[in-house]
CSV table of C-alpha atoms and ligand atoms in Angstrom, one decimal:
chain,number,residue,atom,x,y,z
A,1,MET,CA,149.7,53.3,359.9
A,2,ARG,CA,153.2,52.7,361.5
A,3,VAL,CA,153.5,52.1,365.0
A,4,LEU,CA,156.9,52.3,367.3
A,5,LEU,CA,155.8,50.1,370.8
A,6,VAL,CA,159.5,50.4,372.8
A,7,GLU,CA,158.9,48.0,375.8
A,8,ASP,CA,160.3,45.6,377.4
A,9,GLU,CA,158.5,43.4,378.9
A,10,GLU,CA,158.3,40.6,375.8
A,11,LYS,CA,155.5,39.3,376.7
A,12,ILE,CA,152.5,42.7,376.1
A,13,ALA,CA,155.9,43.5,372.9
A,14,SER,CA,154.4,40.8,371.0
A,15,ALA,CA,151.1,40.2,371.8
A,16,VAL,CA,150.8,44.0,371.5
A,17,LYS,CA,152.1,43.5,368.7
A,18,ARG,CA,150.9,40.8,367.3
A,19,GLY,CA,147.2,42.0,368.6
A,20,LEU,CA,147.4,45.2,366.1
A,21,GLU,CA,149.7,43.9,363.1
A,22,LEU,CA,145.8,42.1,363.1
A,23,LYS,CA,144.5,45.4,363.2
A,24,GLY,CA,146.7,46.2,360.0
A,25,TYR,CA,149.5,48.6,361.3
A,26,ALA,CA,152.6,48.5,361.1
A,27,VAL,CA,155.0,47.7,363.9
A,28,ASP,CA,158.6,47.9,365.2
A,29,THR,CA,159.7,47.1,368.9
A,30,VAL,CA,162.4,47.8,370.6
A,31,ALA,CA,163.0,46.6,374.4
A,32,ASP,CA,165.5,48.9,375.4
A,33,GLY,CA,165.1,52.9,376.1
A,34,ASP,CA,168.9,53.5,374.0
A,35,THR,CA,167.2,52.2,371.1
A,36,GLY,CA,163.8,53.5,371.5
A,37,LEU,CA,165.7,57.0,371.3
A,38,SER,CA,167.1,56.5,368.0
A,39,TYR,CA,163.5,54.9,366.8
A,40,ALA,CA,161.6,57.5,368.4
A,41,ILE,CA,163.3,60.7,366.6
A,42,ASP,CA,162.4,59.5,362.4
A,43,PRO,CA,158.9,60.4,362.2
A,44,ASP,CA,157.2,58.3,359.5
A,45,TYR,CA,156.3,56.6,362.7
A,46,ASP,CA,152.4,57.8,362.8
A,47,ILE,CA,152.0,56.6,366.7
A,48,ILE,CA,155.1,56.4,369.3
A,49,ILE,CA,153.8,54.2,372.0
A,50,LEU,CA,157.0,54.0,375.2
A,51,ASP,CA,157.2,52.2,378.4
A,52,ARG,CA,158.1,54.9,381.0
A,53,MET,CA,160.3,51.8,382.7
A,54,LEU,CA,162.8,50.8,380.0
A,55,PRO,CA,166.7,49.3,380.9
A,56,GLY,CA,169.0,51.5,379.3
A,57,SER,CA,169.9,55.3,380.4
A,58,LYS,CA,166.5,56.3,379.2
A,59,ASP,CA,163.3,56.2,380.2
A,60,GLY,CA,160.1,56.5,378.6
A,61,LEU,CA,159.0,60.0,379.1
A,62,GLU,CA,162.9,60.9,378.8
A,63,ILE,CA,162.9,59.3,375.5
A,64,ALA,CA,159.0,61.5,374.5
A,65,ARG,CA,161.3,64.3,375.9
A,66,ALA,CA,164.2,64.0,373.4
A,67,ALA,CA,162.0,63.3,370.1
A,68,ARG,CA,159.7,66.1,370.8
A,69,ALA,CA,162.9,68.3,370.8
A,70,GLU,CA,163.8,67.1,367.7
A,71,GLY,CA,161.2,67.9,366.2
A,72,GLN,CA,158.7,64.5,366.8
A,73,GLN,CA,155.0,65.4,365.4
A,74,ALA,CA,154.0,62.2,366.1
A,75,PRO,CA,151.4,61.6,369.0
A,76,ILE,CA,152.6,59.7,372.2
A,77,LEU,CA,151.3,57.1,373.8
A,78,ILE,CA,152.6,56.6,377.8
A,79,LEU,CA,152.8,53.1,379.1
A,80,THR,CA,153.0,52.6,382.8
A,81,ALA,CA,152.4,50.2,385.9
A,82,ARG,CA,152.4,54.4,388.0
A,83,GLY,CA,149.2,55.8,387.9
A,84,SER,CA,149.3,58.6,390.7
A,85,ILE,CA,148.6,61.8,389.4
A,86,ASP,CA,152.3,63.3,389.9
A,87,ASP,CA,153.4,61.1,387.6
A,88,ARG,CA,149.9,61.8,384.7
A,89,VAL,CA,151.6,65.3,385.1
A,90,GLU,CA,154.8,64.5,383.8
A,91,GLY,CA,154.1,62.4,381.6
A,92,LEU,CA,152.3,64.6,379.5
A,93,ASN,CA,154.6,67.2,380.4
A,94,SER,CA,157.4,65.0,378.8
A,95,GLY,CA,155.4,65.8,375.6
A,96,ALA,CA,153.1,62.3,375.5
A,97,ASP,CA,149.4,62.9,374.7
A,98,ASP,CA,148.0,60.5,376.8
A,99,TYR,CA,148.7,58.2,379.5
A,100,LEU,CA,147.5,54.9,379.1
A,101,VAL,CA,148.3,52.4,383.0
A,102,LYS,CA,148.8,48.8,383.4
A,103,PRO,CA,147.7,46.4,383.3
A,104,PHE,CA,145.6,47.9,380.0
A,105,SER,CA,143.0,45.5,377.6
A,106,PHE,CA,143.7,45.9,374.1
A,107,SER,CA,140.6,47.2,373.6
A,108,GLU,CA,142.0,49.8,376.0
A,109,LEU,CA,145.1,51.0,374.1
A,110,VAL,CA,143.7,51.0,370.3
A,111,ALA,CA,140.6,53.1,371.4
A,112,ARG,CA,143.3,54.8,372.8
A,113,MET,CA,145.4,55.7,369.9
A,114,GLN,CA,143.0,55.6,367.1
A,115,ALA,CA,141.8,59.2,369.4
A,116,LEU,CA,145.3,60.0,369.7
A,117,MET,CA,145.4,59.9,365.8
A,118,ARG,CA,141.6,61.3,365.1
A,119,ARG,CA,143.3,64.4,364.2
A,120,PRO,CA,143.8,65.5,360.7
A,121,PRO,CA,141.6,67.8,358.6
A,122,VAL,CA,139.6,65.4,356.5
A,123,GLN,CA,138.3,63.2,359.2
A,124,THR,CA,134.7,63.9,360.5
A,125,GLY,CA,134.5,62.1,363.5
A,126,THR,CA,135.9,59.2,364.1
A,127,VAL,CA,135.0,58.3,359.8
A,128,LEU,CA,137.4,59.4,357.1
A,129,LYS,CA,135.0,60.3,354.4
A,130,TYR,CA,136.3,61.3,350.2
A,131,ALA,CA,134.3,62.5,347.9
A,132,ASP,CA,131.7,59.5,347.7
A,133,LEU,CA,134.3,56.8,349.9
A,134,THR,CA,134.2,56.1,353.9
A,135,LEU,CA,136.9,54.1,355.8
A,136,ASP,CA,135.6,53.9,359.3
A,137,PRO,CA,139.4,53.0,361.8
A,138,ALA,CA,136.4,51.5,364.6
A,139,HIS,CA,134.9,48.9,363.4
A,140,TYR,CA,137.1,48.4,359.2
A,141,GLU,CA,134.6,48.9,357.3
A,142,VAL,CA,135.2,51.0,353.8
A,143,LYS,CA,132.3,51.8,351.3
A,144,ARG,CA,132.2,53.7,348.2
A,145,ALA,CA,129.1,55.4,347.0
A,146,GLY,CA,127.5,53.3,350.4
A,147,LYS,CA,128.5,49.9,348.7
A,148,SER,CA,130.6,47.8,351.9
A,149,ILE,CA,133.9,46.7,350.2
A,150,LYS,CA,135.6,44.1,351.9
A,151,LEU,CA,139.3,44.9,352.4
A,152,SER,CA,142.4,42.9,353.3
A,153,SER,CA,144.0,44.0,356.9
A,154,LYS,CA,146.8,46.0,354.3
A,155,GLU,CA,145.2,47.0,351.7
A,156,PHE,CA,142.4,48.9,354.4
A,157,ALA,CA,145.8,50.2,356.4
A,158,LEU,CA,147.7,51.4,352.5
A,159,LEU,CA,143.9,53.1,352.0
A,160,GLU,CA,143.6,54.3,355.6
A,161,TYR,CA,147.1,56.2,354.8
A,162,PHE,CA,145.8,57.9,351.6
A,163,MET,CA,142.6,58.3,352.8
A,164,ARG,CA,144.8,60.6,356.2
A,165,HIS,CA,146.6,62.7,353.6
A,166,ALA,CA,144.2,63.2,350.9
A,167,GLU,CA,145.2,64.7,347.4
A,168,GLN,CA,148.8,64.6,348.1
A,169,ILE,CA,150.9,63.3,346.6
A,170,LEU,CA,153.0,59.6,348.1
A,171,THR,CA,155.2,58.4,346.5
A,172,LYS,CA,156.6,54.9,347.2
A,173,ASP,CA,159.1,55.4,350.1
A,174,MET,CA,155.9,57.1,351.7
A,175,ILE,CA,153.7,54.7,351.6
A,176,ILE,CA,156.3,51.6,351.7
A,177,ASN,CA,157.2,53.5,355.7
A,178,HIS,CA,154.3,53.8,357.0
A,179,VAL,CA,152.6,51.2,355.8
A,180,TRP,CA,155.3,48.8,356.2
A,181,ASN,CA,157.5,47.6,359.4
A,182,GLU,CA,161.0,48.0,358.9
A,183,ASP,CA,161.2,43.6,358.5
A,184,ALA,CA,158.8,43.4,356.1
A,185,ILE,CA,160.5,41.9,353.0
A,186,VAL,CA,159.1,44.5,350.9
A,187,MET,CA,159.7,43.9,346.8
A,188,PRO,CA,160.3,46.8,344.6
A,189,ASN,CA,156.9,46.1,342.2
A,190,THR,CA,155.5,45.9,345.9
A,191,VAL,CA,153.3,48.9,346.1
A,192,GLU,CA,152.3,48.6,342.3
A,193,VAL,CA,150.7,45.3,343.2
A,194,TYR,CA,149.0,46.7,346.3
A,195,ILE,CA,147.6,49.9,344.5
A,196,GLY,CA,145.9,47.4,341.9
A,197,TYR,CA,144.2,45.8,344.2
A,198,LEU,CA,143.0,48.7,346.2
A,199,ARG,CA,141.9,50.0,343.0
A,200,ALA,CA,140.1,46.3,342.1
A,201,LYS,CA,138.2,47.0,345.0
A,202,ILE,CA,137.7,50.8,345.2
A,203,ASP,CA,137.6,52.3,341.5
A,204,ARG,CA,137.6,49.4,338.7
A,205,PRO,CA,133.6,48.3,340.2
A,206,PHE,CA,132.5,51.8,340.4
A,207,ASN,CA,133.7,52.4,336.4
A,208,ASP,CA,130.7,55.3,335.8
A,209,LYS,CA,132.9,56.8,338.1
A,210,THR,CA,135.9,59.1,338.8
A,211,PRO,CA,138.7,56.8,340.0
A,212,LEU,CA,139.8,58.3,342.5
A,213,ILE,CA,143.5,56.3,342.7
A,214,ASN,CA,145.7,58.0,340.4
A,215,THR,CA,149.2,57.3,339.4
A,216,VAL,CA,151.5,60.6,339.3
A,217,ARG,CA,153.7,60.3,336.6
A,218,GLY,CA,157.4,60.1,337.9
A,219,PHE,CA,156.2,60.6,341.4
A,220,GLY,CA,153.7,58.6,342.4
A,221,TYR,CA,150.1,58.2,343.8
A,222,LYS,CA,147.3,60.1,345.1
A,223,LEU,CA,144.0,60.2,346.5
A,224,SER,CA,141.9,62.9,343.8
A,225,ARG,CA,138.9,62.8,342.2
B,1,CA,CA1,159.0,48.1,381.4
């Protein structure tokens, strides 16, 4: 899952980025409102976290409003030092989906993010399911046919992206844009390499079953049975 974090407090930005990356998210950080807006209209983000007070001509609420006006559909979470009722209402009117008052704990941030991203129809409860495969984003657990599978954080992020878009063709560009951040050095064969890792864990040990990660020649890949 690709995350945009617009936060000018460097300590918070770097701690959140590091924590989310350890959990397999691809995170871009921006420290001012004007740059923040230029990033926030990018449809490749799966969730956007905006600090409310930012240097530059745009604050977090203005970014949220402008991004929505440009068609941004990703969930938006506002961070703010202020927690009055009026602020909450104003935040939600701006097009943001939720509000987190500083100081916040990292685990609370992650819980709110997961709640906001828990919207696609393939999901039942908090666990993603496809065929005999299950992925629990909250507990970093993957099982096929009831058997636990250990994945690296990148493999997990890739599989989560597939499961949230089951039976859709995902091009290499779509995969790169959702699973890696913009600073990542992604070689032309990086996606193939990670698809290979995933197949070795998800499909190959279950060779009596239908492979789930399928190549759509000339287009990309698809989670299908
Ligand atoms: Ca700030």
